CSV table of C-alpha atoms in Angstrom, one decimal:
chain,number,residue,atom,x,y,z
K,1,UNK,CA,4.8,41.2,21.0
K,2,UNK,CA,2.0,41.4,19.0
K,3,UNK,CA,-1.7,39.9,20.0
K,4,UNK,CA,-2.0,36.4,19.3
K,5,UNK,CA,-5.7,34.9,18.4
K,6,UNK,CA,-6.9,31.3,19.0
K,7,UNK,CA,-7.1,30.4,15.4
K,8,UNK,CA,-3.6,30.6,14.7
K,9,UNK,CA,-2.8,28.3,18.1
K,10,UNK,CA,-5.4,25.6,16.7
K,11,UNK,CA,-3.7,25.6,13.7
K,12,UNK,CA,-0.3,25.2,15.0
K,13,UNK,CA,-1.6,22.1,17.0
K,14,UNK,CA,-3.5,20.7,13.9
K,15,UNK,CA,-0.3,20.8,12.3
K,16,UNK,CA,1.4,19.2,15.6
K,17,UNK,CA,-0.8,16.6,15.8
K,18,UNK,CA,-1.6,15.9,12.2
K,19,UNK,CA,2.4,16.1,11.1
K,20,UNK,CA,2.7,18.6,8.7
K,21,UNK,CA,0.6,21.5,6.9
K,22,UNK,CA,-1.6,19.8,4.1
K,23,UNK,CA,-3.3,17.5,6.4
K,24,UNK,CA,-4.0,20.2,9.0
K,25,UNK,CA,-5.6,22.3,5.9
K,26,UNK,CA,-7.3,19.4,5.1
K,27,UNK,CA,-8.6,18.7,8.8
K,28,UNK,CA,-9.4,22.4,9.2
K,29,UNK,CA,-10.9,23.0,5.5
K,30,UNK,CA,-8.3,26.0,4.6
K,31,UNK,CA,-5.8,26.4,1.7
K,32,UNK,CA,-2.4,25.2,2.6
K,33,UNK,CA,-0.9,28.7,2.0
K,34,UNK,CA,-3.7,30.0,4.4
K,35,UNK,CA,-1.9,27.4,6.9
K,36,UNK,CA,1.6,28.4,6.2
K,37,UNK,CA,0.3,32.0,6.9
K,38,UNK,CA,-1.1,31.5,10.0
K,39,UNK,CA,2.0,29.5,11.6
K,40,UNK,CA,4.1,32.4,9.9
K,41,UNK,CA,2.0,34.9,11.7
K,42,UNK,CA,2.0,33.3,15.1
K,43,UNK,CA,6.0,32.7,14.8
K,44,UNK,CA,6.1,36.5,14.2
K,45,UNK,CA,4.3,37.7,16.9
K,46,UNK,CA,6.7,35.6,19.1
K,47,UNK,CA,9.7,36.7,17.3
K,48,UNK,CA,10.5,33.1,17.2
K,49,UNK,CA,10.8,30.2,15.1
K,50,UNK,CA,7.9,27.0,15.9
K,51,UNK,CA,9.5,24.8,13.6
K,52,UNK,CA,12.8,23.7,12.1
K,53,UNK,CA,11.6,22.9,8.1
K,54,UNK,CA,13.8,20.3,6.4
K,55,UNK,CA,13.4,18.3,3.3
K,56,UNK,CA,12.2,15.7,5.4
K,57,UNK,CA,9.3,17.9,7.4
K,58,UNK,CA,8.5,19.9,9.7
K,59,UNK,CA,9.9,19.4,13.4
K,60,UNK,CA,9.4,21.7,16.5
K,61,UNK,CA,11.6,23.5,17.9
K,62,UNK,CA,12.5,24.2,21.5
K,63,UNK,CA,10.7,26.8,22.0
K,64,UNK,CA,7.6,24.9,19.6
K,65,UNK,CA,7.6,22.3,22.4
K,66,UNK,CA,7.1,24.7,25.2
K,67,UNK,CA,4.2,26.5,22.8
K,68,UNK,CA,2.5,22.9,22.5
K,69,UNK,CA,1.7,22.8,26.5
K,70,UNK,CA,0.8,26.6,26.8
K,71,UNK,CA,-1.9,26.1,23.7
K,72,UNK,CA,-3.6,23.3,24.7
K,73,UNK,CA,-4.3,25.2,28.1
K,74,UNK,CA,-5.7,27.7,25.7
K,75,UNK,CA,-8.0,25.0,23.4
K,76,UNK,CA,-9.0,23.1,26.8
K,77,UNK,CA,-10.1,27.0,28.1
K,78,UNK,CA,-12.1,27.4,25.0
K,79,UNK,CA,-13.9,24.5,25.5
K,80,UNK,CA,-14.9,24.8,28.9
K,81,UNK,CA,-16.1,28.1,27.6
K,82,UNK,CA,-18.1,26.6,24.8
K,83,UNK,CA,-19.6,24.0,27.6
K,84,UNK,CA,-20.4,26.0,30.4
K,85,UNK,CA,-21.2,29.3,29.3
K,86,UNK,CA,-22.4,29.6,25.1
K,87,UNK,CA,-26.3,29.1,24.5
K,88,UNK,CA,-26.4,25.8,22.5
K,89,UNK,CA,-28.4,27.8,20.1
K,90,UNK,CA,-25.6,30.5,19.6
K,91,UNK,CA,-23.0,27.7,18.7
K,92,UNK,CA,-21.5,28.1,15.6
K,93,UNK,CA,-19.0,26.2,13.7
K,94,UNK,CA,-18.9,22.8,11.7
K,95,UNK,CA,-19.3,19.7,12.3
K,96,UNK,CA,-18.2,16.7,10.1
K,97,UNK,CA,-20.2,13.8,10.3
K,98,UNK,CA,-19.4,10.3,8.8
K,99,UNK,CA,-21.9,7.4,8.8
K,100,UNK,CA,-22.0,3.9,7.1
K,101,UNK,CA,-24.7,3.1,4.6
K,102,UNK,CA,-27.0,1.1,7.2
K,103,UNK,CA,-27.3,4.2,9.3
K,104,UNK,CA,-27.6,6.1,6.6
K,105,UNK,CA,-31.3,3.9,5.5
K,106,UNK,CA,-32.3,4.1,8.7
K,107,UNK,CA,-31.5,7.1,11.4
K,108,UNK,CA,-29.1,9.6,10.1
K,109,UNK,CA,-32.2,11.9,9.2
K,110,UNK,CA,-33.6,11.8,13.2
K,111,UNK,CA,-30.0,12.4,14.0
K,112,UNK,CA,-29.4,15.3,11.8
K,113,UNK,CA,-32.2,17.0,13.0
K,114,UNK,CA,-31.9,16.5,16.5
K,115,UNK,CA,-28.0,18.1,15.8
K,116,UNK,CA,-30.2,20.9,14.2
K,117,UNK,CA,-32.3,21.7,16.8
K,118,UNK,CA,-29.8,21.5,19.7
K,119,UNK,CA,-27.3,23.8,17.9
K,120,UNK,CA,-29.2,25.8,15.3
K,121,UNK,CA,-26.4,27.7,13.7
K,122,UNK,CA,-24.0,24.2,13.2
K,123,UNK,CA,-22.7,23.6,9.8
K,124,UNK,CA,-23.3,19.9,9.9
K,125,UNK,CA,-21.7,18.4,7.0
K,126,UNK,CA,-21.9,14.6,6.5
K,127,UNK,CA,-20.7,11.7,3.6
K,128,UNK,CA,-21.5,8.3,3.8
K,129,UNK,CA,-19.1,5.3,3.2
K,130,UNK,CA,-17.7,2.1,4.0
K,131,UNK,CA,-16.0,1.8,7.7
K,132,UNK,CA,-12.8,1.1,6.9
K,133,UNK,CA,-12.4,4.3,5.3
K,134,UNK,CA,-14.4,6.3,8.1
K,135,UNK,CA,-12.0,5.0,10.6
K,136,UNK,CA,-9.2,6.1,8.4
K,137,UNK,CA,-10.8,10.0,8.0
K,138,UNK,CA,-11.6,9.8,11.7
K,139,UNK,CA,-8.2,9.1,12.4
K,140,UNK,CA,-6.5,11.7,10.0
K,141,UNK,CA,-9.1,14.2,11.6
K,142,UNK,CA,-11.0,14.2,8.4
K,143,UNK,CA,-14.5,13.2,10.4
K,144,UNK,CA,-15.0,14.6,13.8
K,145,UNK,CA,-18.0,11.8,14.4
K,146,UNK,CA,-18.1,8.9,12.6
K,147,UNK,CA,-20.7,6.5,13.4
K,148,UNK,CA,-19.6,2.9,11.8
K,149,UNK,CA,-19.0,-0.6,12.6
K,150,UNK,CA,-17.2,-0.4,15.5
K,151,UNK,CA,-15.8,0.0,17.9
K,152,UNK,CA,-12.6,1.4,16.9
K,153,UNK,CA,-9.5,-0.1,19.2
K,154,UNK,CA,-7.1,2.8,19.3
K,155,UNK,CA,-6.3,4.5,22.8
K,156,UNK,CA,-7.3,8.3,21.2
K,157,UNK,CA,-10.7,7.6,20.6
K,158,UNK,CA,-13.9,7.4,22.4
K,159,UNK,CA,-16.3,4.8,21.3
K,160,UNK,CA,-20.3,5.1,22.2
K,161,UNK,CA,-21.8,1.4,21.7
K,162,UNK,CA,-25.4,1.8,19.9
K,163,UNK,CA,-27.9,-0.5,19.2
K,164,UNK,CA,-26.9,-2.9,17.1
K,165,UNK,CA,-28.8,-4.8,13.6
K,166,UNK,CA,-30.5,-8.3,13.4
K,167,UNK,CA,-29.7,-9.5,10.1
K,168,UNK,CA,-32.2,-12.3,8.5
K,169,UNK,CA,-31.3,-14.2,5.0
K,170,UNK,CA,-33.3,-13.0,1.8
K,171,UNK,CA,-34.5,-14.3,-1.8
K,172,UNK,CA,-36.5,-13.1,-4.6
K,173,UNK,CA,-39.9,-13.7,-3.9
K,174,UNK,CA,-40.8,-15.0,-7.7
K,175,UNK,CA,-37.6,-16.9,-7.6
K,176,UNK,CA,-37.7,-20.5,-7.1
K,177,UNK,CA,-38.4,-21.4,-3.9
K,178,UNK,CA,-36.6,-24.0,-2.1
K,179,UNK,CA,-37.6,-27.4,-0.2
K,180,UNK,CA,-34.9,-26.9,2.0
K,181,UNK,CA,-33.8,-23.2,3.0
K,182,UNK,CA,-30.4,-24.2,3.4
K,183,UNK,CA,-30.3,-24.8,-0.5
K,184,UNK,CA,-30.6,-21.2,-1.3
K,185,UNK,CA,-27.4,-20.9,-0.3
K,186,UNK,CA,-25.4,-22.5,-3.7
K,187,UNK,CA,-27.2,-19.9,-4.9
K,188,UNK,CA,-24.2,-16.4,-5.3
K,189,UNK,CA,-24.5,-14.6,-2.1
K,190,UNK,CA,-24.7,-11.0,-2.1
K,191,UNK,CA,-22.3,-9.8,0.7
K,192,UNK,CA,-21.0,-6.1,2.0
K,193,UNK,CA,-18.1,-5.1,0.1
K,194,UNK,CA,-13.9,-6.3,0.5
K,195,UNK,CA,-12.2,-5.3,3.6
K,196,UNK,CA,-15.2,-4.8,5.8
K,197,UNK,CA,-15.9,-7.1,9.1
K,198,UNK,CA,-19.1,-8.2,8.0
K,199,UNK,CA,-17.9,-9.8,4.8
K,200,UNK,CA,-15.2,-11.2,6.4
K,201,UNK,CA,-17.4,-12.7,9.2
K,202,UNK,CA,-19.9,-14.3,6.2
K,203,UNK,CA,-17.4,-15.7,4.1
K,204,UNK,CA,-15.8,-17.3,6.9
K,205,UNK,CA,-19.1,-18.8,8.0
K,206,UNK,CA,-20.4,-19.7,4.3
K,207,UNK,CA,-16.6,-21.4,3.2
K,208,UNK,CA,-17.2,-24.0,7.3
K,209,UNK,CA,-20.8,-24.5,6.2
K,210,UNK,CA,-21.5,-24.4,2.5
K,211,UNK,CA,-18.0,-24.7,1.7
K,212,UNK,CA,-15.3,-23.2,-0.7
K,213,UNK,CA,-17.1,-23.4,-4.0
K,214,UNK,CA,-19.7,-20.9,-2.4
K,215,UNK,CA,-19.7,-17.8,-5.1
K,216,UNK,CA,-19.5,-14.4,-3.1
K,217,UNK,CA,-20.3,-10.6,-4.8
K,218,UNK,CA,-19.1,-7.8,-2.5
K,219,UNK,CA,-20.8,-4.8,-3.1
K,220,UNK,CA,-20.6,-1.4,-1.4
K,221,UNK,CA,-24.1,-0.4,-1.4
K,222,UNK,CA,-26.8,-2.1,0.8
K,223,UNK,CA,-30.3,-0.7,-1.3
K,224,UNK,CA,-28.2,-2.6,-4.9
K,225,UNK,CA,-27.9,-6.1,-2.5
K,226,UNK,CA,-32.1,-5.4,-1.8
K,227,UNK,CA,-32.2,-4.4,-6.0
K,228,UNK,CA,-30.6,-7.5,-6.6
K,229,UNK,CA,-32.2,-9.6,-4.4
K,230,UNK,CA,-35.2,-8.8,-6.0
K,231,UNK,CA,-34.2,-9.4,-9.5
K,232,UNK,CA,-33.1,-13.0,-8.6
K,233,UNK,CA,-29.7,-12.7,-9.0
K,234,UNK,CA,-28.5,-14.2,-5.4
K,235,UNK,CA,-29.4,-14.1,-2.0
K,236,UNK,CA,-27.7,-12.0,0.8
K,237,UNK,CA,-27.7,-11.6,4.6
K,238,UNK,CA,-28.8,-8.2,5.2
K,239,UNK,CA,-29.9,-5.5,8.6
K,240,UNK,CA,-33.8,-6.9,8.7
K,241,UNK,CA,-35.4,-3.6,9.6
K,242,UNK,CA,-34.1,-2.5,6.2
K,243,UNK,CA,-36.1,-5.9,4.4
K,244,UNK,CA,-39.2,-5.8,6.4
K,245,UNK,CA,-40.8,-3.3,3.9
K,246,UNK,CA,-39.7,-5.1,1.1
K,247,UNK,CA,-41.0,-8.7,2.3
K,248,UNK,CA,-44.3,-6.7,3.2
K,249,UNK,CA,-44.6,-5.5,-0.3
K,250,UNK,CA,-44.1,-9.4,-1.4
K,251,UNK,CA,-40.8,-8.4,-3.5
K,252,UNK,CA,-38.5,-10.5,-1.3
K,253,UNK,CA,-39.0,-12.9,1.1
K,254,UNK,CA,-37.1,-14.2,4.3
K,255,UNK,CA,-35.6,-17.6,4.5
K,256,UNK,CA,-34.1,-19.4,7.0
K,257,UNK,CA,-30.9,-22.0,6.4
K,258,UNK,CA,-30.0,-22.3,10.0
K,259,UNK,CA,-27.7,-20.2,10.8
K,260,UNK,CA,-27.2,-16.4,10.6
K,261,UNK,CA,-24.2,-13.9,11.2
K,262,UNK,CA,-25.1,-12.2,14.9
K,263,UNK,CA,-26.0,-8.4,14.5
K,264,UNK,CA,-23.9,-5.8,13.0
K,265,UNK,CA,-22.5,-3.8,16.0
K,266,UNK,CA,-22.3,0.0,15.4
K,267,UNK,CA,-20.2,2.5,17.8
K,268,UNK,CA,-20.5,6.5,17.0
K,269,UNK,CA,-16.6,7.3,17.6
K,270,UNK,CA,-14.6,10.2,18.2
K,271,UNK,CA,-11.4,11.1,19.1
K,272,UNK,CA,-10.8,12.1,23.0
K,273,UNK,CA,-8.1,15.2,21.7
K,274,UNK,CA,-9.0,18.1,22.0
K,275,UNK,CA,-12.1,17.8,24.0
K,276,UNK,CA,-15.2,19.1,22.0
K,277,UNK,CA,-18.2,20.0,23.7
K,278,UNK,CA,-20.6,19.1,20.2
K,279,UNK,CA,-18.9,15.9,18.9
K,280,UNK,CA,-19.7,14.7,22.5
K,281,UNK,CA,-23.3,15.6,22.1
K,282,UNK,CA,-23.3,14.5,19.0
K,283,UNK,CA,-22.3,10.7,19.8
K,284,UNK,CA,-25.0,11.0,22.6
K,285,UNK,CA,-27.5,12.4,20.6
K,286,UNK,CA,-26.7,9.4,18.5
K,287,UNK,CA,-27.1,6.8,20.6
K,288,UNK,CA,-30.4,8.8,21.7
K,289,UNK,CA,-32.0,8.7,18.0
K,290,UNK,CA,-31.0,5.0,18.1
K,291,UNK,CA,-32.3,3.9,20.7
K,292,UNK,CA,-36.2,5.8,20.1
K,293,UNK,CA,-35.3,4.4,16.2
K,294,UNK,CA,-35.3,0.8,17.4
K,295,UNK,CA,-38.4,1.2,20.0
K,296,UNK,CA,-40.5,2.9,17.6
K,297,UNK,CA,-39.9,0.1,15.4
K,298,UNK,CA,-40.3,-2.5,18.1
K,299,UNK,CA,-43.6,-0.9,19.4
């Protein structure tokens, strides 16, 4: 029998767990012929067949199954390895890091260089982006960390709660102001964009206490909500720390109606298969930059 190497067993179980060979070259950023190489490599040096290849997929074989078991012994090994023995600083590898557009204004810099300094040669490789479609990438193994509006309810993943964001209503500051706060809201109101928690939360809110002629704009970028804000275009319930400069520098102020949405909750998630030693410290290291993030500001 020829010698098998790790690579080729994670790649078998990416394409296990993932269902078939493009999403495993997606997950592990290789070709899909580089894929079908490796898996025809391993199935040679066991002179057996992994997989029975149909029209309708791929599906393991007998002797697949057994392979499954045997190879996560092997990944599980690895990591111990990785844990207990590698110098942090003599890590290599990549890590993929998703984070919603609040973090993204606030922390992700702290983050990334704490990442840095605890594991010097990681490729750290990061995109930011609504949470509905980080949850989706973290669950197709696209994002390794994703740190979003969470927490996400699935029994794979591992959710790290992190300090969550105050919100506080704003208007333009040379709009015209309003003898009653709860008037600036027949105003349009800026929201986050479709399909996200938060927007569902505030229209819900806005349509029982305003009521259904209330005129929402979604938007998918936080600093064009402050932009527009500014230019008297609406109002919008946004993360405070993210207005306080902007109130300071007298280009929007803060108003109060009565109500406001309670905080935006952020988890840094990850998926508890296979174990990995730096997504773990990652999340920590997350909720670590957090944390110091909201005392500095606090202080």
């Amino acid at each position: 029998m020829a010698r098998i190497n790790f690579e080729q067993l994670k790649t078998f179980l990416n394409v296990v767990r993932l269902g078939g060979v493009r999403r495993a070259a997606n997950a592990l950023n290789l070709t899909q012929p580089a894929v079908t190489a490796r898996i025809k490599n391993l199935e040679d040096s066991l002179s057996c067949e992994l997989f029975d290849r149909t029209s309708g997929g791929m599906k393991l074989t007998k002797r697949g199954e057994l392979l499954v078991a045997h190879a996560e012994k092997f990944e599980q090994l690895s990591e111990l390895v990785e844990k207990d023995v590698v110098e942090p600083g003599g890590i290599e590898g990549r890590l993929r890091l998703g984070v919603s557009e609040t973090i993204a204004q606030c922390w992700l810099p702290e983050l990334v260089t704490a990442l840095h300094d605890r594991f010097p040669k990681l490729e750290i490789e990061f995109n930011v982006d609504i949470s509905v479609n980080l949850r989706a990438g973290l669950m197709d193994r696209e994002i390794d960390l994703a740190v979003l509006l969470g927490p996400v309810s699935d029994f794979s993943v591992n959710n790290i709660d992190l300090p969550g964001f105050p919100l506080a209503w704003y208007a333009a500051a040379n709009g015209g102001a309003e003898l009653d706060p709860a008037a600036y809201l027949q105003r349009p109101v800026l929201t986050y964009a479709r399909h996200t928690r938060p927007h569902r939360e505030l229209k819900e809110m806005l349509f029982e206490r305003v009521g259904p002629d209330v005129s929402l704009f979604p938007s998918s970028s936080l600093s064009a909500c402050f932009r527009l804000v500014e230019a008297d275009l609406g109002v919008a319930v946004l993360p405070r720390v993210l207005g306080e400069d902007l109130v300071a520098a007298g280009r929007i102020v803060e108003f109060d109606p009565g109500w406001v949405p309670g905080p935006l909750s952020f988890t840094a998630s990850y998926l508890g298969e296979p174990k990995s030693h730096v997504t773990e410290t990652a999340a920590q290291l997350a909720r670590e930059v957090a944390v110091r993030f909201f005392a500095d500001k606090n202080s």
